[in-house]
GROMACS .gro file of C-alpha atoms in nm:
model
  305
    1MET     CA    1   3.419  10.212 -16.040
    2SER     CA    2   3.071  10.261 -15.840
    3LEU     CA    3   3.122  10.273 -15.451
    4ALA     CA    4   2.924   9.986 -15.456
    5ALA     CA    5   3.151   9.775 -15.698
    6LYS     CA    6   3.448   9.892 -15.501
    7LYS     CA    7   3.313   9.753 -15.178
    8VAL     CA    8   3.152   9.421 -15.305
    9ALA     CA    9   3.486   9.368 -15.486
   10GLU     CA   10   3.632   9.419 -15.105
   11GLY     CA   11   3.376   9.259 -14.881
   12GLU     CA   12   3.449   8.906 -15.161
   13GLU     CA   13   3.815   8.988 -15.090
   14LEU     CA   14   3.720   9.013 -14.697
   15VAL     CA   15   3.511   8.660 -14.692
   16ARG     CA   16   3.788   8.494 -14.889
   17THR     CA   17   4.086   8.550 -14.679
   18ALA     CA   18   3.793   8.418 -14.390
   19GLU     CA   19   3.775   8.080 -14.563
   20LYS     CA   20   4.175   8.083 -14.547
   21SER     CA   21   4.122   8.125 -14.133
   22LEU     CA   22   3.952   7.859 -14.171
   23LYS     CA   23   4.134   7.557 -14.315
   24THR     CA   24   4.343   7.416 -14.107
   25SER     CA   25   4.669   7.194 -14.202
   26LEU     CA   26   4.990   6.968 -14.142
   27LEU     CA   27   5.141   7.292 -13.908
   28LYS     CA   28   4.751   7.425 -13.875
   29TRP     CA   29   4.562   7.185 -13.685
   30VAL     CA   30   4.281   7.462 -13.584
   31PRO     CA   31   4.113   7.674 -13.731
   32ASP     CA   32   4.143   8.050 -13.657
   33TYR     CA   33   3.800   8.109 -13.590
   34ASP     CA   34   3.867   8.449 -13.381
   35SER     CA   35   4.015   8.605 -13.741
   36ALA     CA   36   3.755   8.416 -14.005
   37ALA     CA   37   3.492   8.548 -13.704
   38ASP     CA   38   3.652   8.929 -13.759
   39GLU     CA   39   3.690   8.905 -14.185
   40TYR     CA   40   3.324   8.800 -14.251
   41SER     CA   41   3.210   9.073 -14.018
   42LYS     CA   42   3.463   9.347 -14.213
   43ALA     CA   43   3.299   9.171 -14.537
   44ALA     CA   44   2.946   9.179 -14.410
   45THR     CA   45   2.964   9.585 -14.327
   46ALA     CA   46   3.121   9.633 -14.694
   47PHE     CA   47   2.823   9.402 -14.877
   48ARG     CA   48   2.629   9.638 -14.637
   49ILE     CA   49   2.755   9.950 -14.760
   50ALA     CA   50   2.681   9.810 -15.112
   51LYS     CA   51   2.369   9.741 -15.067
   52SER     CA   52   2.435   9.336 -15.108
   53PHE     CA   53   2.184   9.281 -14.766
   54ASP     CA   54   2.160   8.915 -14.881
   55LYS     CA   55   2.537   8.847 -14.852
   56SER     CA   56   2.576   9.099 -14.598
   57LYS     CA   57   2.388   8.868 -14.431
   58GLU     CA   58   2.542   8.555 -14.555
   59CYS     CA   59   2.877   8.732 -14.373
   60PHE     CA   60   2.717   8.821 -14.014
   61LEU     CA   61   2.576   8.454 -13.993
   62LYS     CA   62   2.887   8.280 -14.092
   63ALA     CA   63   3.083   8.507 -13.843
   64ILE     CA   64   2.838   8.420 -13.531
   65GLU     CA   65   2.892   8.062 -13.580
   66CYS     CA   66   3.275   8.169 -13.564
   67TYR     CA   67   3.231   8.411 -13.250
   68LYS     CA   68   2.998   8.081 -13.078
   69ASN     CA   69   3.287   7.812 -13.228
   70ASN     CA   70   3.532   8.063 -12.998
   71LYS     CA   71   3.251   8.124 -12.730
   72SER     CA   72   3.254   8.480 -12.812
   73TRP     CA   73   2.874   8.524 -12.679
   74PHE     CA   74   2.897   8.898 -12.674
   75HIS     CA   75   3.013   8.946 -13.055
   76ALA     CA   76   2.754   8.694 -13.183
   77ALA     CA   77   2.502   8.832 -13.015
   78LYS     CA   78   2.609   9.211 -13.157
   79SER     CA   79   2.593   9.024 -13.493
   80TYR     CA   80   2.264   8.917 -13.441
   81GLU     CA   81   2.201   9.267 -13.361
   82GLN     CA   82   2.349   9.389 -13.672
   83ILE     CA   83   2.097   9.115 -13.888
   84ILE     CA   84   1.810   9.287 -13.702
   85LEU     CA   85   1.895   9.634 -13.911
   86LEU     CA   86   1.942   9.504 -14.212
   87CYS     CA   87   1.560   9.349 -14.134
   88LYS     CA   88   1.495   9.666 -14.124
   89GLU     CA   89   1.690   9.813 -14.435
   90THR     CA   90   1.505   9.520 -14.637
   91ASP     CA   91   1.157   9.600 -14.438
   92LYS     CA   92   1.161   9.205 -14.274
   93LEU     CA   93   1.025   9.221 -13.992
   94ASN     CA   94   0.838   8.938 -13.986
   95ASP     CA   95   1.223   8.787 -13.890
   96VAL     CA   96   1.313   9.028 -13.634
   97GLU     CA   97   1.186   8.841 -13.398
   98GLU     CA   98   1.376   8.546 -13.382
   99TYR     CA   99   1.663   8.693 -13.434
  100ALA     CA  100   1.635   8.948 -13.150
  101ASN     CA  101   1.582   8.675 -12.929
  102LYS     CA  102   1.878   8.470 -13.026
  103ALA     CA  103   2.066   8.754 -12.900
  104CYS     CA  104   1.877   8.848 -12.586
  105SER     CA  105   1.966   8.463 -12.573
  106LEU     CA  106   2.392   8.515 -12.623
  107TYR     CA  107   2.383   8.821 -12.386
  108GLN     CA  108   2.197   8.660 -12.133
  109GLN     CA  109   2.497   8.365 -12.123
  110HIS     CA  110   2.756   8.598 -12.194
  111GLY     CA  111   2.593   8.716 -11.829
  112SER     CA  112   2.486   9.053 -11.977
  113PRO     CA  113   2.093   9.097 -11.860
  114GLU     CA  114   2.068   9.477 -11.904
  115ALA     CA  115   2.218   9.402 -12.269
  116ALA     CA  116   1.971   9.160 -12.348
  117ALA     CA  117   1.690   9.384 -12.231
  118SER     CA  118   1.876   9.631 -12.442
  119ALA     CA  119   1.861   9.406 -12.746
  120LEU     CA  120   1.499   9.319 -12.708
  121ASP     CA  121   1.406   9.690 -12.625
  122LYS     CA  122   1.516   9.869 -12.948
  123ALA     CA  123   1.403   9.534 -13.171
  124ALA     CA  124   1.036   9.621 -13.004
  125LYS     CA  125   1.089   9.997 -13.050
  126LEU     CA  126   1.156   9.900 -13.480
  127ALA     CA  127   0.864   9.661 -13.470
  128GLU     CA  128   0.593   9.879 -13.275
  129SER     CA  129   0.467  10.110 -13.523
  130LYS     CA  130   0.417   9.807 -13.776
  131ASN     CA  131   0.397   9.508 -13.571
  132PRO     CA  132   0.295   9.606 -13.211
  133GLU     CA  133   0.182   9.284 -13.131
  134MET     CA  134   0.564   9.161 -13.162
  135ALA     CA  135   0.680   9.482 -12.941
  136LEU     CA  136   0.467   9.398 -12.666
  137ARG     CA  137   0.604   9.072 -12.698
  138PHE     CA  138   0.950   9.210 -12.705
  139TYR     CA  139   0.867   9.430 -12.423
  140GLN     CA  140   0.776   9.179 -12.183
  141HIS     CA  141   0.963   8.958 -12.279
  142ALA     CA  142   1.274   9.245 -12.102
  143VAL     CA  143   1.019   9.279 -11.780
  144GLU     CA  144   1.145   8.884 -11.755
  145VAL     CA  145   1.496   8.932 -11.888
  146ILE     CA  146   1.558   9.222 -11.566
  147LEU     CA  147   1.389   9.085 -11.273
  148ILE     CA  148   1.599   8.829 -11.295
  149GLU     CA  149   1.917   9.071 -11.231
  150ASP     CA  150   1.600   9.203 -10.975
  151SER     CA  151   1.675   9.562 -11.163
  152THR     CA  152   1.308   9.689 -11.016
  153ARG     CA  153   1.349  10.013 -11.175
  154GLN     CA  154   1.420   9.882 -11.483
  155ALA     CA  155   1.190   9.668 -11.504
  156ALA     CA  156   0.907   9.923 -11.439
  157GLU     CA  157   1.015  10.126 -11.708
  158PHE     CA  158   0.937   9.802 -11.917
  159SER     CA  159   0.650   9.745 -11.775
  160SER     CA  160   0.529  10.121 -11.810
  161LYS     CA  161   0.590  10.000 -12.226
  162VAL     CA  162   0.372   9.712 -12.177
  163SER     CA  163   0.108   9.907 -11.983
  164ARG     CA  164   0.099  10.158 -12.280
  165LEU     CA  165   0.084   9.916 -12.588
  166LEU     CA  166  -0.187   9.679 -12.415
  167VAL     CA  167  -0.389  10.001 -12.390
  168LYS     CA  168  -0.310  10.081 -12.769
  169LEU     CA  169  -0.437   9.758 -12.871
  170LYS     CA  170  -0.739   9.783 -12.666
  171ARG     CA  171  -0.640   9.412 -12.415
  172TYR     CA  172  -0.779   9.648 -12.159
  173GLU     CA  173  -0.786   9.327 -11.921
  174GLU     CA  174  -0.446   9.228 -11.949
  175ALA     CA  175  -0.371   9.664 -11.904
  176THR     CA  176  -0.559   9.673 -11.603
  177ASN     CA  177  -0.369   9.331 -11.473
  178ALA     CA  178  -0.029   9.493 -11.606
  179LEU     CA  179  -0.062   9.828 -11.443
  180LYS     CA  180  -0.106   9.626 -11.113
  181LYS     CA  181   0.210   9.463 -11.134
  182GLU     CA  182   0.357   9.826 -11.216
  183ILE     CA  183   0.219   9.955 -10.942
  184GLY     CA  184   0.389   9.677 -10.755
  185LEU     CA  185   0.762   9.721 -10.903
  186ASN     CA  186   0.735  10.153 -10.776
  187GLN     CA  187   0.653  10.041 -10.434
  188GLN     CA  188   0.911   9.835 -10.458
  189THR     CA  189   1.133  10.174 -10.574
  190GLU     CA  190   0.924  10.443 -10.346
  191SER     CA  191   0.836  10.558 -10.659
  192TYR     CA  192   0.519  10.726 -10.500
  193GLY     CA  193   0.475  11.004 -10.747
  194GLN     CA  194   0.447  10.750 -11.013
  195ILE     CA  195   0.203  10.547 -10.900
  196GLY     CA  196   0.024  10.829 -10.878
  197ARG     CA  197  -0.009  10.852 -11.205
  198LEU     CA  198  -0.040  10.537 -11.281
  199VAL     CA  199  -0.330  10.495 -10.994
  200VAL     CA  200  -0.499  10.775 -11.237
  201ALA     CA  201  -0.396  10.536 -11.546
  202LEU     CA  202  -0.628  10.234 -11.401
  203VAL     CA  203  -0.899  10.445 -11.310
  204LEU     CA  204  -0.933  10.509 -11.692
  205VAL     CA  205  -0.891  10.200 -11.854
  206GLN     CA  206  -1.068  10.008 -11.569
  207LEU     CA  207  -1.348  10.303 -11.665
  208ALA     CA  208  -1.329  10.120 -12.062
  209ARG     CA  209  -1.396   9.812 -11.969
  210GLY     CA  210  -1.693   9.966 -11.753
  211ASP     CA  211  -1.628   9.860 -11.489
  212SER     CA  212  -1.662  10.121 -11.261
  213VAL     CA  213  -1.693   9.948 -10.943
  214GLU     CA  214  -1.323   9.779 -10.990
  215ALA     CA  215  -1.187  10.158 -11.103
  216GLU     CA  216  -1.337  10.283 -10.757
  217LYS     CA  217  -1.165   9.963 -10.538
  218SER     CA  218  -0.831  10.036 -10.689
  219PHE     CA  219  -0.873  10.435 -10.614
  220LYS     CA  220  -0.977  10.313 -10.277
  221GLU     CA  221  -0.609  10.147 -10.235
  222TRP     CA  222  -0.402  10.325 -10.350
  223GLY     CA  223  -0.585  10.711 -10.451
  224ASN     CA  224  -0.340  10.806 -10.098
  225CYS     CA  225  -0.053  10.825 -10.378
  226CYS     CA  226  -0.247  11.099 -10.576
  227GLU     CA  227  -0.185  11.461 -10.610
  228PRO     CA  228  -0.440  11.604 -10.460
  229GLU     CA  229  -0.554  11.761 -10.851
  230GLU     CA  230  -0.541  11.368 -10.954
  231VAL     CA  231  -0.777  11.237 -10.565
  232SER     CA  232  -1.020  11.540 -10.650
  233THR     CA  233  -1.108  11.420 -11.061
  234LEU     CA  234  -1.088  11.128 -10.953
  235GLN     CA  235  -1.329  11.152 -10.636
  236THR     CA  236  -1.564  11.369 -10.878
  237LEU     CA  237  -1.509  11.168 -11.194
  238LEU     CA  238  -1.656  10.795 -11.002
  239GLN     CA  239  -1.936  11.003 -10.880
  240ALA     CA  240  -1.995  11.137 -11.174
  241PHE     CA  241  -2.050  10.770 -11.286
  242ASP     CA  242  -2.212  10.647 -10.979
  243ASP     CA  243  -2.469  10.863 -11.040
  244GLU     CA  244  -2.445  10.839 -11.422
  245ASP     CA  245  -2.427  11.169 -11.545
  246PRO     CA  246  -2.221  11.188 -11.836
  247GLU     CA  247  -2.116  11.559 -11.853
  248LEU     CA  248  -1.978  11.589 -11.531
  249ALA     CA  249  -1.795  11.293 -11.612
  250ALA     CA  250  -1.696  11.431 -11.976
  251ARG     CA  251  -1.527  11.678 -11.805
  252MET     CA  252  -1.348  11.510 -11.546
  253LEU     CA  253  -1.220  11.345 -11.818
  254ALA     CA  254  -1.089  11.648 -12.035
  255SER     CA  255  -0.890  11.748 -11.728
  256PRO     CA  256  -0.563  11.898 -11.832
  257PHE     CA  257  -0.367  11.673 -11.606
  258ILE     CA  258  -0.544  11.357 -11.768
  259ARG     CA  259  -0.490  11.516 -12.196
  260HIS     CA  260  -0.134  11.530 -12.061
  261MET     CA  261  -0.066  11.188 -11.952
  262ASP     CA  262   0.140  10.979 -12.163
  263VAL     CA  263  -0.050  10.977 -12.518
  264GLU     CA  264  -0.213  10.661 -12.503
  265TYR     CA  265  -0.445  10.735 -12.184
  266ALA     CA  266  -0.470  11.034 -12.324
  267ILE     CA  267  -0.649  10.919 -12.640
  268LEU     CA  268  -0.774  10.683 -12.441
  269SER     CA  269  -0.970  10.955 -12.169
  270LYS     CA  270  -1.166  11.042 -12.523
  271ASN     CA  271  -1.254  10.701 -12.632
  272ILE     CA  272  -1.461  10.563 -12.266
  273PRO     CA  273  -1.811  10.503 -12.286
  274LEU     CA  274  -1.957  10.780 -12.075
  275PRO     CA  275  -2.248  10.692 -11.848
  276LYS     CA  276  -2.588  10.697 -12.001
  277GLY     CA  277  -2.839  10.715 -11.690
  278LEU     CA  278  -2.883  11.102 -11.756
  279GLU     CA  279  -2.990  11.075 -12.160
  280ILE     CA  280  -3.233  10.807 -12.068
  281GLU     CA  281  -3.383  10.984 -11.744
  282LYS     CA  282  -3.413  11.272 -12.026
  283LYS     CA  283  -3.579  11.066 -12.297
  284ALA     CA  284  -3.838  10.916 -12.085
  285ASP     CA  285  -3.883  11.275 -11.937
  286ALA     CA  286  -4.023  11.371 -12.297
  287GLU     CA  287  -4.208  11.052 -12.372
  288THR     CA  288  -4.414  11.089 -12.038
  289SER     CA  289  -4.450  11.473 -12.182
  290GLY     CA  290  -4.528  11.366 -12.500
  291GLY     CA  291  -4.746  11.119 -12.408
  292THR     CA  292  -5.003  11.279 -12.153
  293ALA     CA  293  -4.951  11.639 -12.403
  294ARG     CA  294  -5.170  11.343 -12.638
  295GLN     CA  295  -5.401  11.208 -12.403
  296GLU     CA  296  -5.487  11.598 -12.283
  297GLU     CA  297  -5.499  11.702 -12.676
  298GLU     CA  298  -5.773  11.369 -12.667
  299ASP     CA  299  -6.027  11.475 -12.381
  300GLU     CA  300  -5.977  11.789 -12.513
  301GLY     CA  301  -6.108  11.660 -12.887
  302GLU     CA  302  -6.340  11.451 -12.668
  303GLY     CA  303  -6.526  11.745 -12.525
  304LEU     CA  304  -6.601  11.932 -12.796
  305CYS     CA  305  -6.755  11.663 -12.961
   0.00000   0.00000   0.00000
């Protein structure tokens, strides 16, 4: 008998045991939810090893119902996390959101906000490459959950993921608001070095939106938290946009510390539209010079005639 067949047989035996635990009789008035939940969980694991994923999911759901009847919210939430892993193995990521939110809710009911936020974080990482919009919702939810417990530092970490994902999705207006919120959280924890880097990111996002005025306002408001190199680069960058100097702007955007920021901001720096003033001025000068030259040629021609 193959390993898969052995595990299927083992799972089926565990299911029968679980069903017996739920039966009542004259001498047993209340179902043994605790034993049944344990047997269903073991059966689910056996079916999963056998790659019988539908049966595994079914057993985890039955275990969850038993845990709920026993008010074992934490274990029920853990089982939902196991179902999320099954969704990954079966490439059913659209189902992840439902089960992640249920796990989160049960962890909160148990009084474990950190575990709730962690469940959302793991689900977001699982979904991010194929469904970044879903991942964004998980991270935003995690911020809300963790702030209920006033865990500002952890909230700032999740907020960072929200900001970076919004930039990746090119939702710059929302990213601007998210970065300002992230700066506020870091102010509460007095993480001034982190604020300096966030100011650079905020300026880049606002320039990507085409709003150099707001970028300058942000720099004036929080620039005192930046390192000297950051201050110098941002001052020169903003001046380049003010003077409509694309060459200088491009040079500042290629600064080593910008290119070594989080990957989302490094990529953003390469795609920020440069000011067009110098190019337009050169083009206008060329057209004027060309027109003058043609006029001189025409005048000379008339003289010869």
